Amino acid sequence: MCGIVGYFGNRRADSILLQGLEKLEYRGYDSAGVSILDNDSLKIVKCKGRIKNLRDKLSKNPLNGTIGIGHTRWATHGEPSDLNAHPHTNEKATISVVHNGIIENYIHLKEWLCSHGYNFSTDTDTEVIPNLIDYYYNGSIIEAVIKATQKMEGSYAIGVISSYEPDKIVAVRKDSPLIIGAGKEEAFIASDVTAVLNYTRDVYYLDDKEFAIITKEGVEILSEEGETIEKELSHVTWNAEAAEKGGYKHFMLKEIHEQPKVIRDTMTSRIVLGEDINLDGITISNDEINNINKIYIVACGTAYHAGIVGKYVIEKLAKIPVEVDVASEFRYREPMINENTLMIVISQSGETADTLAALRLAKKNGARVIAITNVMGSTISREANDVFYTWAGPEIAVASTKAYVTQLIAIDTIALYLAKLKNSLSDAEIEEIKEEMLKLPEKAEKILESKEVIQKFAAENYMHKDMFFLGRGLDYAVAMEGSLKLKEISYIHSEAYPGGELKHGPIALIEDGTVVIVLATQEKVFDKMVSNIKEVVTRGGKILAFAPEGHTEIEKSVHSALYIPETLPILYPVISVIPLQLLSYYMATAKGCDVDKPRNLAKSVTVE
Ligand code: M6R
């Protein structure tokens, strides 16, 4: 959470920093600020609220200078306020710092610094950083930053400028993302590449405890010991337009509509009829696969819901037992992992702190880890043994949509690959599934065309305070995702239940007018879902149901129905989630919510 940027070059830093922060605003948006070296003196402008407030403030107090750092905040320590907004400085205001992460031992450091005569004015953990650097400063800012980080525990990506050495930015990371953009006679630091794509697509991905010094001469990367590291420059394939709204009112709506394309892109070259599944980037050997006796899928939020679909699909196709866990739980229990365990971590951003910690735990215990991620160069992609990239392109809206469907495609593809090696499916069965997968983009397109039913239902029901989602098997997994989407962007309380659980408690909540969203795509349990529908209707519940085309009998029992183009049972999640995403979108817009930046949330959760 929080986004940081930095610029050094020949252009005005203020406008470049503001543009970068706008691109990173999805990472946090309760306050923002910039610090610029104006005639070698440190100037800071910061305020509570969105980047727009900062832009307004800067237009009244313009800052000259071609070197600066900026920050957009998601508060952890200290309420959102002008005072707690970054950048933070030492008392003499000679060293300025932006920080993403949490300094876990900040209380101890603060006490220690106070005992050495330092004073603090904010409630943040970050304020210890410029003061520690000040304490260690003895003529070299890079040496002082290295020494300061040796005292810091927790996670950090930081950018530092100082009036002592106004010709450089120093940056370092540990467990929080940071990239260095290398342009022509200019360079950038940023929490992710979207902030620099307008200027350069050449980036260095910093590893933990690597320090970057950005000067007019270029970028130098050093180890903790101060030795130069030769780092490879990577070229980003995303372009700046991919991170724009492209005429849509919100990023979320644009990303929902991009799903047919990203489903297709993620299958390209991997799923080809008549050819073996191609998992380039995954080097696990056939012997290793044959020795796997258990798979863990570990992730958070929407990615975790993709993992639940993964359990059903992998167990059905590849006949390997799968356990799915929320990363923040997995890392603190004692999971039974050994060299015969395969771990699949799923993370859109590739930076989620808990997922990363789970990955490290599994590797430490000898498991092989495959990462399914959308971001090349992300920490998870670099630490996993193998990577399956989802080709969803930049996902900017906080609510994940297109990343989820590509994660499902990734899971389906991996399941088929394992099934082939394990001989659990015949070649003909594999070909049939591939054939159906290749039709999914067209079917997703068709669903997007029938959004009027959803819009109408949302317009009639957005004022409800609670809603329920029901489904069985894979539909239950999708119901969980639909429920998360609704609550995170519309703030309507919602819960998802397996249809069979209804009678074990939740039915007590059904009363006249209670809205229940029912997924009934799974043929095997279709009649059971119809029974659940009856149970809800009998108690006054109002139902919006999703069933496969042809199942028009459902209309007799429900308030509204929408038909999903027919596909194989295991593939429905890829398309049945789309109307649920639209439903939450239209509910949220009807309520006037800020869809792309829901309250209290941040896109990438890089702290525990
Ligand atoms: O980047 P990741 O996929 O690791 O993120 C995981 C969750 O934080 C994320 O899916 C979150 O739940 C979204 N807000 C869901 O829309």
XYZ file of C-alpha atoms and ligand atoms in Angstrom:
624
model
C 0.000 0.000 0.000
C 1.092 3.593 -0.517
C 2.735 4.616 -3.754
C 6.076 6.307 -4.076
C 7.679 8.097 -7.019
C 10.854 10.014 -7.640
C 12.270 11.953 -10.562
C 15.638 13.340 -11.556
C 16.249 14.833 -14.967
C 15.961 18.032 -16.937
C 12.203 18.550 -16.693
C 10.153 20.112 -13.898
C 9.818 17.487 -11.230
C 6.449 18.653 -9.831
C 4.353 17.791 -12.894
C 6.117 14.460 -13.445
C 5.668 13.494 -9.795
C 1.972 14.449 -9.877
C 1.366 12.362 -13.000
C 3.197 9.431 -11.447
C 1.191 9.727 -8.238
C -2.062 9.801 -10.193
C -1.082 6.481 -11.735
C -0.292 5.069 -8.295
C -3.307 6.497 -6.523
C -4.936 3.047 -6.560
C -2.327 2.016 -3.970
C -3.620 4.441 -1.377
C -5.469 7.718 -1.469
C -5.923 9.304 1.910
C -3.189 11.932 1.573
C -0.354 12.852 -0.762
C 2.712 15.017 -0.993
C 5.878 15.891 -2.846
C 9.281 17.116 -1.854
C 11.433 18.938 -4.378
C 14.924 20.361 -4.261
C 14.326 23.925 -5.346
C 17.663 25.767 -5.713
C 19.227 23.102 -3.494
C 16.770 23.774 -0.692
C 14.151 21.146 0.307
C 10.551 22.241 -0.263
C 7.544 20.157 0.700
C 3.883 20.425 -0.257
C 1.509 17.822 1.192
C -2.106 17.501 2.245
C -4.885 15.188 3.300
C -7.109 13.746 0.569
C -6.698 12.774 -3.050
C -3.954 13.768 -5.489
C -6.365 16.379 -6.833
C -6.029 18.289 -3.539
C -2.267 18.130 -3.852
C -2.454 19.341 -7.450
C -4.592 22.306 -6.338
C -2.223 23.112 -3.502
C 0.802 22.901 -5.796
C -0.815 25.176 -8.351
C -0.978 27.833 -5.622
C 2.581 27.107 -4.367
C 4.489 25.934 -7.439
C 7.822 24.245 -6.760
C 10.676 24.659 -9.197
C 13.337 22.035 -9.438
C 14.148 18.976 -11.455
C 14.661 16.508 -8.652
C 12.012 15.318 -6.221
C 10.073 12.526 -4.564
C 6.333 12.001 -4.046
C 3.943 9.821 -2.094
C 0.300 8.765 -2.051
C -0.695 7.274 1.297
C -2.794 4.446 2.701
C -2.586 5.170 6.407
C -1.251 2.555 8.801
C 0.417 4.508 11.620
C -1.252 7.850 12.234
C -4.593 9.070 10.939
C -4.852 10.545 7.461
C -3.925 14.235 7.944
C -1.747 16.976 6.494
C 0.771 16.327 9.244
C 1.024 12.573 8.758
C 1.151 12.826 4.959
C 4.531 12.014 3.398
C 7.225 13.127 2.640
C 8.682 13.255 6.140
C 11.870 15.003 7.143
C 14.353 15.231 9.967
C 13.880 18.178 12.321
C 16.285 20.410 10.362
C 14.359 19.576 7.171
C 17.539 18.666 5.338
C 16.597 15.050 4.530
C 13.270 14.101 2.993
C 11.860 10.576 2.748
C 8.883 8.828 1.117
C 8.143 5.346 2.387
C 5.897 2.434 1.508
C 5.774 -0.290 4.160
C 5.886 -0.489 7.941
C 8.880 0.040 10.231
C 7.990 -2.518 12.873
C 10.570 -1.401 15.440
C 9.796 2.299 15.055
C 8.852 2.765 18.727
C 12.194 1.454 19.848
C 14.015 3.575 17.218
C 12.036 6.649 18.181
C 12.931 6.247 21.858
C 16.550 5.703 20.964
C 16.634 8.784 18.708
C 14.859 10.855 21.376
C 17.546 9.825 23.848
C 20.026 11.318 21.344
C 18.215 14.645 21.229
C 15.855 14.067 18.310
C 12.279 15.362 18.344
C 9.284 14.058 16.430
C 6.189 15.803 15.242
C 4.038 13.157 13.521
C 2.326 9.893 14.527
C 3.956 7.925 11.733
C 6.495 5.130 11.815
C 8.171 6.717 8.783
C 9.449 9.776 10.612
C 12.179 7.687 12.238
C 13.780 7.108 8.806
C 14.936 10.675 7.962
C 16.042 11.083 11.567
C 18.042 7.862 11.515
C 19.654 8.928 8.238
C 20.424 12.274 9.846
C 21.984 10.489 12.812
C 24.286 8.492 10.555
C 25.042 11.279 8.083
C 28.727 11.951 7.988
C 29.331 13.382 4.548
C 27.770 10.568 2.473
C 24.013 10.194 2.088
C 24.275 6.686 0.620
C 26.363 5.508 3.573
C 23.877 7.066 5.987
C 20.935 5.354 4.250
C 22.727 1.999 4.322
C 23.461 2.377 8.040
C 19.901 3.510 8.790
C 18.381 0.489 7.020
C 20.573 -1.811 9.096
C 18.611 -0.598 12.129
C 15.188 -0.790 10.499
C 12.961 -3.860 10.868
C 9.846 -4.422 8.798
C 9.125 -3.594 5.189
C 10.126 -0.591 3.197
C 10.587 0.939 -0.195
C 12.005 4.389 0.327
C 13.111 7.353 -1.732
C 15.447 9.899 -0.153
C 16.596 13.351 -1.222
C 18.721 15.728 0.795
C 19.883 19.309 0.591
C 23.292 18.011 1.723
C 23.689 16.274 -1.635
C 21.167 17.874 -3.964
C 22.445 15.978 -6.999
C 20.940 12.572 -6.241
C 18.032 10.412 -5.160
C 18.821 7.383 -3.030
C 16.340 4.505 -2.988
C 16.176 1.075 -1.367
C 13.623 -1.652 -0.832
C 12.925 -4.579 1.457
C 9.682 -6.524 1.113
C 7.942 -3.590 -0.615
C 8.083 -3.106 -4.368
C 10.342 -0.574 -6.071
C 11.435 -0.128 -9.645
C 13.877 2.275 -11.244
C 12.884 3.685 -14.635
C 15.806 4.563 -16.869
C 15.060 7.296 -19.417
C 17.261 9.465 -21.602
C 19.122 11.847 -19.280
C 16.485 11.216 -16.632
C 15.522 8.490 -14.207
C 12.608 7.618 -11.982
C 11.776 5.571 -8.948
C 8.273 4.149 -8.512
C 6.268 1.529 -6.658
C 5.252 0.093 -9.998
C 5.876 0.574 -13.669
C 2.557 2.267 -14.483
C 3.925 5.466 -12.928
C 6.778 5.720 -15.438
C 5.268 4.239 -18.609
C 4.666 7.696 -20.105
C 8.394 8.331 -20.032
C 10.192 5.021 -20.302
C 9.627 1.279 -20.573
C 13.163 0.388 -19.501
C 13.311 -0.532 -15.848
C 15.482 -2.099 -13.189
C 13.648 -4.279 -10.679
C 15.383 -3.790 -7.354
C 15.808 -6.822 -5.131
C 15.639 -6.672 -1.355
C 18.385 -4.598 0.226
C 19.625 -3.224 -3.073
C 20.331 0.496 -3.062
C 19.961 2.751 -6.090
C 21.738 6.077 -6.499
C 20.198 8.207 -9.212
C 22.335 11.073 -10.483
C 22.621 13.053 -13.726
C 25.157 10.463 -14.864
C 22.681 7.613 -14.558
C 21.674 4.869 -12.162
C 24.081 2.983 -9.936
C 22.937 -0.013 -7.927
C 24.801 -1.068 -4.811
C 24.664 -3.958 -2.383
C 24.370 -3.483 1.364
C 28.136 -3.750 1.476
C 28.399 -0.804 -0.911
C 29.562 -2.904 -3.865
C 28.300 -2.133 -7.364
C 25.759 -4.632 -8.714
C 25.452 -5.144 -12.454
C 21.714 -5.325 -13.021
C 19.868 -6.241 -16.151
C 17.615 -3.581 -17.654
C 14.166 -5.041 -18.416
C 11.839 -3.797 -21.116
C 8.171 -3.545 -20.093
C 5.710 -4.779 -22.701
C 2.719 -2.812 -21.348
C 2.298 0.575 -22.938
C 0.981 3.768 -21.365
C -2.446 3.503 -23.086
C -3.071 0.134 -21.420
C -3.172 2.010 -18.118
C -5.702 4.655 -19.338
C -9.505 4.543 -19.109
C -9.930 4.492 -22.890
C -13.317 6.244 -22.924
C -14.888 4.229 -20.084
C -16.231 6.041 -17.041
C -14.237 3.843 -14.692
C -11.217 1.568 -14.935
C -13.333 -1.221 -13.480
C -15.849 -1.045 -16.327
C -13.066 -0.936 -18.883
C -11.383 -3.931 -17.262
C -14.645 -5.914 -17.166
C -15.040 -5.268 -20.907
C -11.457 -6.300 -21.614
C -12.153 -9.825 -20.370
C -12.836 -11.513 -23.718
C -9.476 -10.212 -24.937
C -7.461 -11.120 -21.852
C -8.960 -14.614 -21.697
C -7.844 -15.069 -25.292
C -4.411 -13.528 -24.670
C -3.753 -15.773 -21.679
C -4.495 -18.878 -23.765
C -2.427 -17.736 -26.746
C 0.358 -20.170 -27.553
C -0.550 -22.225 -24.476
C -3.806 -23.786 -25.648
C -3.560 -24.834 -29.268
C -5.752 -27.591 -30.696
C -3.832 -30.687 -31.641
C -0.724 -29.537 -29.767
C 0.571 -30.269 -26.282
C -0.163 -27.662 -23.631
C 2.705 -25.230 -23.659
C 3.721 -23.981 -20.229
C 6.751 -21.954 -21.136
C 8.238 -20.462 -17.991
C 7.433 -23.625 -16.060
C 10.358 -25.966 -15.904
C 9.148 -28.520 -13.372
C 10.178 -31.949 -14.653
C 7.838 -34.860 -15.362
C 9.494 -36.840 -12.560
C 8.847 -34.048 -10.106
C 5.207 -33.873 -11.176
C 4.792 -37.590 -10.780
C 6.143 -37.347 -7.228
C 3.685 -34.645 -6.183
C 1.222 -35.990 -3.662
C -0.359 -32.729 -2.610
C -0.911 -29.256 -3.974
C -1.438 -26.150 -1.881
C -2.979 -23.129 -3.529
C -2.342 -20.023 -1.456
C -3.507 -16.479 -2.144
C -5.553 -13.555 -0.794
C -8.874 -11.968 -1.722
C -9.990 -12.488 -5.291
C -6.896 -14.543 -6.078
C -7.880 -16.866 -3.209
C -11.294 -17.292 -4.811
C -9.557 -18.263 -8.046
C -7.673 -20.808 -5.923
C -10.929 -22.340 -4.700
C -11.989 -22.857 -8.306
C -8.525 -24.352 -8.799
C -9.143 -26.985 -6.144
C -12.260 -28.259 -7.891
C -10.659 -28.205 -11.329
C -7.272 -29.755 -10.462
C -8.799 -32.498 -8.317
C -11.298 -33.319 -11.049
C -8.877 -33.269 -13.970
C -5.504 -34.240 -12.522
C -6.661 -36.295 -9.513
C -4.176 -34.693 -7.131
C -5.455 -33.580 -3.700
C -5.508 -29.818 -3.372
C -5.736 -27.685 -0.256
C -6.535 -23.983 -0.625
C -5.575 -21.470 1.996
C -5.694 -17.770 2.637
C -2.055 -16.674 2.711
C -2.335 -14.798 6.015
C -3.579 -18.021 7.670
C -1.228 -20.387 5.882
C 1.891 -18.524 6.977
C 1.019 -18.763 10.667
C -0.050 -22.375 10.879
C 2.135 -25.395 10.473
C 1.256 -26.606 7.004
C 2.521 -30.050 6.102
C 4.946 -29.280 3.302
C 7.803 -31.295 1.911
C 9.618 -31.880 -1.361
C 6.597 -33.768 -2.718
C 4.362 -30.748 -2.219
C 3.616 -28.398 -5.072
C 2.609 -24.928 -4.050
C 0.731 -22.640 -6.411
C 0.575 -19.020 -5.293
C -1.784 -16.675 -7.082
C -1.297 -12.924 -6.998
C -2.298 -10.320 -9.539
C 0.247 -7.801 -8.288
C 2.905 -10.313 -7.327
C 3.590 -8.128 -4.295
C 1.013 -9.167 -1.679
C 2.960 -9.422 1.592
C 1.149 -12.473 2.990
C 1.304 -14.407 -0.285
C 4.995 -13.655 -0.558
C 5.588 -14.841 3.011
C 3.657 -18.069 2.292
C 5.790 -18.635 -0.821
C 8.967 -18.191 1.210
C 7.725 -20.555 3.900
C 6.918 -23.242 1.333
C 10.273 -22.907 -0.385
C 12.070 -23.079 2.936
C 10.325 -26.375 3.596
C 11.374 -27.824 0.284
C 8.232 -27.326 -1.815
C 8.383 -26.240 -5.406
C 6.439 -23.052 -6.046
C 4.616 -22.028 -9.196
C 3.417 -18.422 -9.194
C 0.432 -17.289 -11.209
C 0.870 -13.546 -11.497
C 0.122 -10.645 -13.779
C 3.158 -8.503 -13.125
C 6.485 -9.314 -14.714
C 9.392 -8.553 -12.448
C 7.213 -8.551 -9.327
C 8.763 -9.978 -6.189
C 6.625 -13.117 -6.299
C 7.545 -13.728 -9.943
C 11.205 -13.467 -9.046
C 11.109 -15.678 -5.997
C 8.924 -18.511 -7.311
C 10.545 -21.506 -8.983
C 8.249 -21.176 -11.984
C 5.944 -18.446 -13.237
C 2.714 -18.558 -15.206
C 2.051 -15.003 -16.390
C -1.555 -14.024 -16.889
C -1.723 -11.648 -19.806
C -4.368 -9.372 -18.311
C -2.419 -6.128 -18.825
C -2.376 -3.495 -16.092
C -5.305 -3.813 -13.711
C -5.853 -0.393 -12.173
C -9.269 -0.602 -10.468
C -8.905 -1.714 -6.872
C -11.575 -4.363 -7.415
C -10.011 -7.183 -9.366
C -11.947 -8.414 -12.412
C -9.936 -9.245 -15.495
C -7.058 -10.614 -13.428
C -9.452 -13.135 -11.844
C -10.647 -14.610 -15.149
C -7.084 -14.943 -16.384
C -6.138 -16.657 -13.111
C -8.895 -19.185 -13.842
C -7.498 -19.750 -17.333
C -4.065 -20.273 -15.779
C -5.467 -22.824 -13.340
C -7.373 -24.670 -16.093
C -4.235 -24.779 -18.220
C -2.066 -26.074 -15.384
C -4.728 -28.670 -14.501
C -4.751 -29.946 -18.088
C -0.974 -30.075 -18.151
C -0.907 -32.120 -14.937
C -3.731 -34.344 -16.195
C -1.776 -35.158 -19.326
C 1.353 -36.096 -17.360
C -0.612 -38.065 -14.818
C -2.626 -39.811 -17.522
C -5.783 -38.945 -15.649
C -7.490 -37.753 -18.848
C -7.351 -39.174 -22.333
C -6.016 -37.047 -25.201
C -9.557 -36.792 -26.559
C -10.883 -35.498 -23.247
C -8.081 -32.925 -23.086
C -8.803 -31.792 -26.650
C -12.501 -31.382 -25.832
C -11.719 -29.135 -22.867
C -9.255 -27.098 -24.928
C -11.836 -26.664 -27.651
C -14.357 -25.352 -25.140
C -11.775 -23.078 -23.537
C -11.061 -21.479 -26.889
C -14.761 -20.566 -27.203
C -14.810 -18.703 -23.869
C -13.835 -15.238 -25.209
C -16.819 -15.271 -27.556
C -19.120 -16.362 -24.727
C -17.763 -13.662 -22.424
C -18.536 -11.144 -25.174
C -22.098 -12.408 -25.354
C -22.609 -11.944 -21.616
C -21.307 -8.389 -21.803
C -23.948 -7.679 -24.433
C -26.765 -8.716 -22.112
C -25.978 -6.298 -19.322
C -29.424 -4.585 -19.381
C -30.936 -7.259 -17.092
C -28.202 -6.579 -14.574
C -28.488 -2.817 -14.860
C -32.248 -3.021 -14.277
C -31.865 -5.325 -11.269
C -29.194 -3.041 -9.800
C -31.328 0.055 -10.315
C -34.208 -1.614 -8.445
C -32.152 -3.052 -5.592
C -29.116 -0.879 -4.885
C -30.694 0.524 -1.710
C -30.655 -2.847 0.090
C -28.298 -3.153 3.026
C -27.680 -6.916 2.831
C -27.551 -9.485 0.073
C -26.768 -13.172 -0.170
C -25.084 -15.262 -2.824
C -25.797 -18.973 -3.166
C -24.227 -21.694 -5.260
C -23.007 -25.259 -5.087
C -19.590 -26.607 -6.079
C -17.898 -24.279 -8.553
C -20.880 -21.938 -8.347
C -20.190 -21.510 -4.654
C -16.596 -20.505 -5.453
C -17.898 -17.902 -7.910
C -20.572 -16.771 -5.422
C -17.762 -15.938 -2.969
C -16.108 -13.763 -5.568
C -19.416 -12.068 -6.468
C -20.032 -11.339 -2.811
C -16.549 -9.863 -2.297
C -16.957 -7.672 -5.372
C -20.302 -6.339 -4.163
C -19.158 -5.498 -0.663
C -15.863 -3.914 -1.609
C -17.190 -1.394 -4.100
C -20.847 -0.833 -3.126
C -20.441 -1.254 0.671
C -23.526 -3.488 0.683
C -23.074 -6.219 3.242
C -23.128 -9.583 1.508
C -22.327 -13.185 2.239
C -21.887 -16.227 0.064
C -23.092 -19.666 1.144
C -23.046 -23.112 -0.375
C -26.696 -23.825 -1.244
C -26.723 -26.889 0.997
C -25.749 -24.796 4.026
C -28.807 -22.576 3.750
C -30.867 -24.701 6.103
C -28.075 -24.804 8.657
C -28.475 -21.194 9.712
C -28.500 -18.496 7.025
C -32.133 -19.157 6.108
C -33.044 -17.420 9.381
C -32.033 -14.161 7.701
C -34.360 -14.519 4.712
C -37.431 -12.336 5.014
C -39.728 -10.419 2.741
C -37.661 -8.692 0.035
C -34.239 -10.124 1.000
C -32.105 -10.143 -2.159
C -30.494 -13.472 -3.014
C -28.248 -13.986 -6.024
C -28.285 -17.618 -7.121
C -25.801 -19.322 -9.390
C -27.142 -22.506 -10.946
C -24.747 -23.373 -13.748
C -23.718 -26.819 -12.522
C -25.928 -29.444 -14.171
C -25.163 -32.080 -11.538
C -26.697 -29.978 -8.757
C -29.135 -27.889 -10.785
C -32.231 -29.474 -9.233
C -30.769 -29.024 -5.763
C -30.332 -25.308 -6.490
C -33.937 -25.116 -7.670
C -34.962 -26.550 -4.280
C -32.872 -23.863 -2.567
C -34.551 -21.222 -4.728
C -37.968 -22.478 -3.594
C -36.892 -22.358 0.045
C -35.859 -18.722 -0.351
C -38.903 -17.661 -2.388
C -41.283 -19.285 0.092
C -39.863 -16.962 2.746
C -40.247 -13.821 0.614
C -36.726 -13.676 -0.849
C -36.184 -11.852 -4.142
C -33.948 -13.821 -6.484
C -31.689 -12.966 -9.392
C -30.595 -16.280 -10.871
C -27.912 -17.257 -13.353
C -28.470 -20.493 -15.230
C -27.191 -22.032 -18.456
C -29.021 -21.118 -21.650
C -32.018 -23.380 -22.132
C -32.909 -23.656 -18.447
C -35.823 -21.241 -18.803
C -37.887 -23.192 -16.258
C -36.006 -21.264 -13.594
C -37.940 -18.111 -14.548
C -41.069 -19.520 -12.928
C -39.478 -19.278 -9.494
C -37.311 -16.178 -9.570
C -37.647 -12.434 -9.869
C -35.059 -12.107 -12.684
C -32.956 -14.582 -14.607
C -29.948 -14.241 -16.836
C -28.703 -17.035 -19.062
C -25.071 -17.968 -19.375
C -23.908 -19.443 -22.705
C -23.403 -23.172 -22.340
C -19.950 -24.528 -21.683
C -18.359 -27.383 -19.742
C -19.196 -27.384 -16.004
C -15.555 -26.755 -15.014
C -15.360 -23.713 -17.296
C -18.477 -21.825 -16.153
C -16.622 -19.762 -13.514
C -14.697 -17.942 -16.248
C -17.906 -16.508 -17.684
C -20.456 -16.696 -14.854
C -18.417 -14.250 -12.780
C -18.877 -11.513 -15.395
C -22.536 -10.707 -14.591
C -21.632 -10.642 -10.904
C -18.891 -8.089 -11.584
C -21.368 -6.005 -13.578
C -23.936 -6.313 -10.815
C -21.566 -4.930 -8.199
C -20.454 -2.196 -10.610
C -24.008 -1.012 -11.308
C -25.025 -1.272 -7.645
C -22.001 0.850 -6.682
C -22.539 3.478 -9.365
C -26.262 3.685 -8.497
C -25.196 4.425 -4.922
C -22.695 7.028 -6.128
C -19.680 5.124 -4.762
C -16.151 5.744 -5.929
C -15.887 2.487 -7.852
C -12.205 2.547 -8.749
C -11.033 3.663 -5.316
C -13.299 2.148 -2.684
C -12.940 3.428 0.839
C -10.271 1.912 3.102
C -8.870 -0.325 0.356
C -5.679 -0.325 -1.651
C -4.886 -2.315 -4.746
C -1.791 -3.976 -3.571
C -1.520 -5.041 0.063
C 2.203 -4.941 0.673
C 1.951 -4.852 4.455
C 0.650 -7.595 6.751
O -2.397 -8.678 -5.994
P -3.081 -9.848 -5.354
O -3.829 -10.695 -6.330
O -2.161 -10.672 -4.513
O -4.150 -9.208 -4.389
C -4.936 -10.009 -3.561
C -6.067 -9.237 -2.956
O -5.583 -8.162 -2.201
C -7.031 -8.703 -4.010
O -7.529 -9.714 -4.814
C -8.202 -7.958 -3.330
O -8.993 -8.852 -2.631
C -9.024 -7.192 -4.362
N -9.421 -5.930 -3.823
C -10.240 -7.906 -4.791
O -10.996 -7.197 -5.691
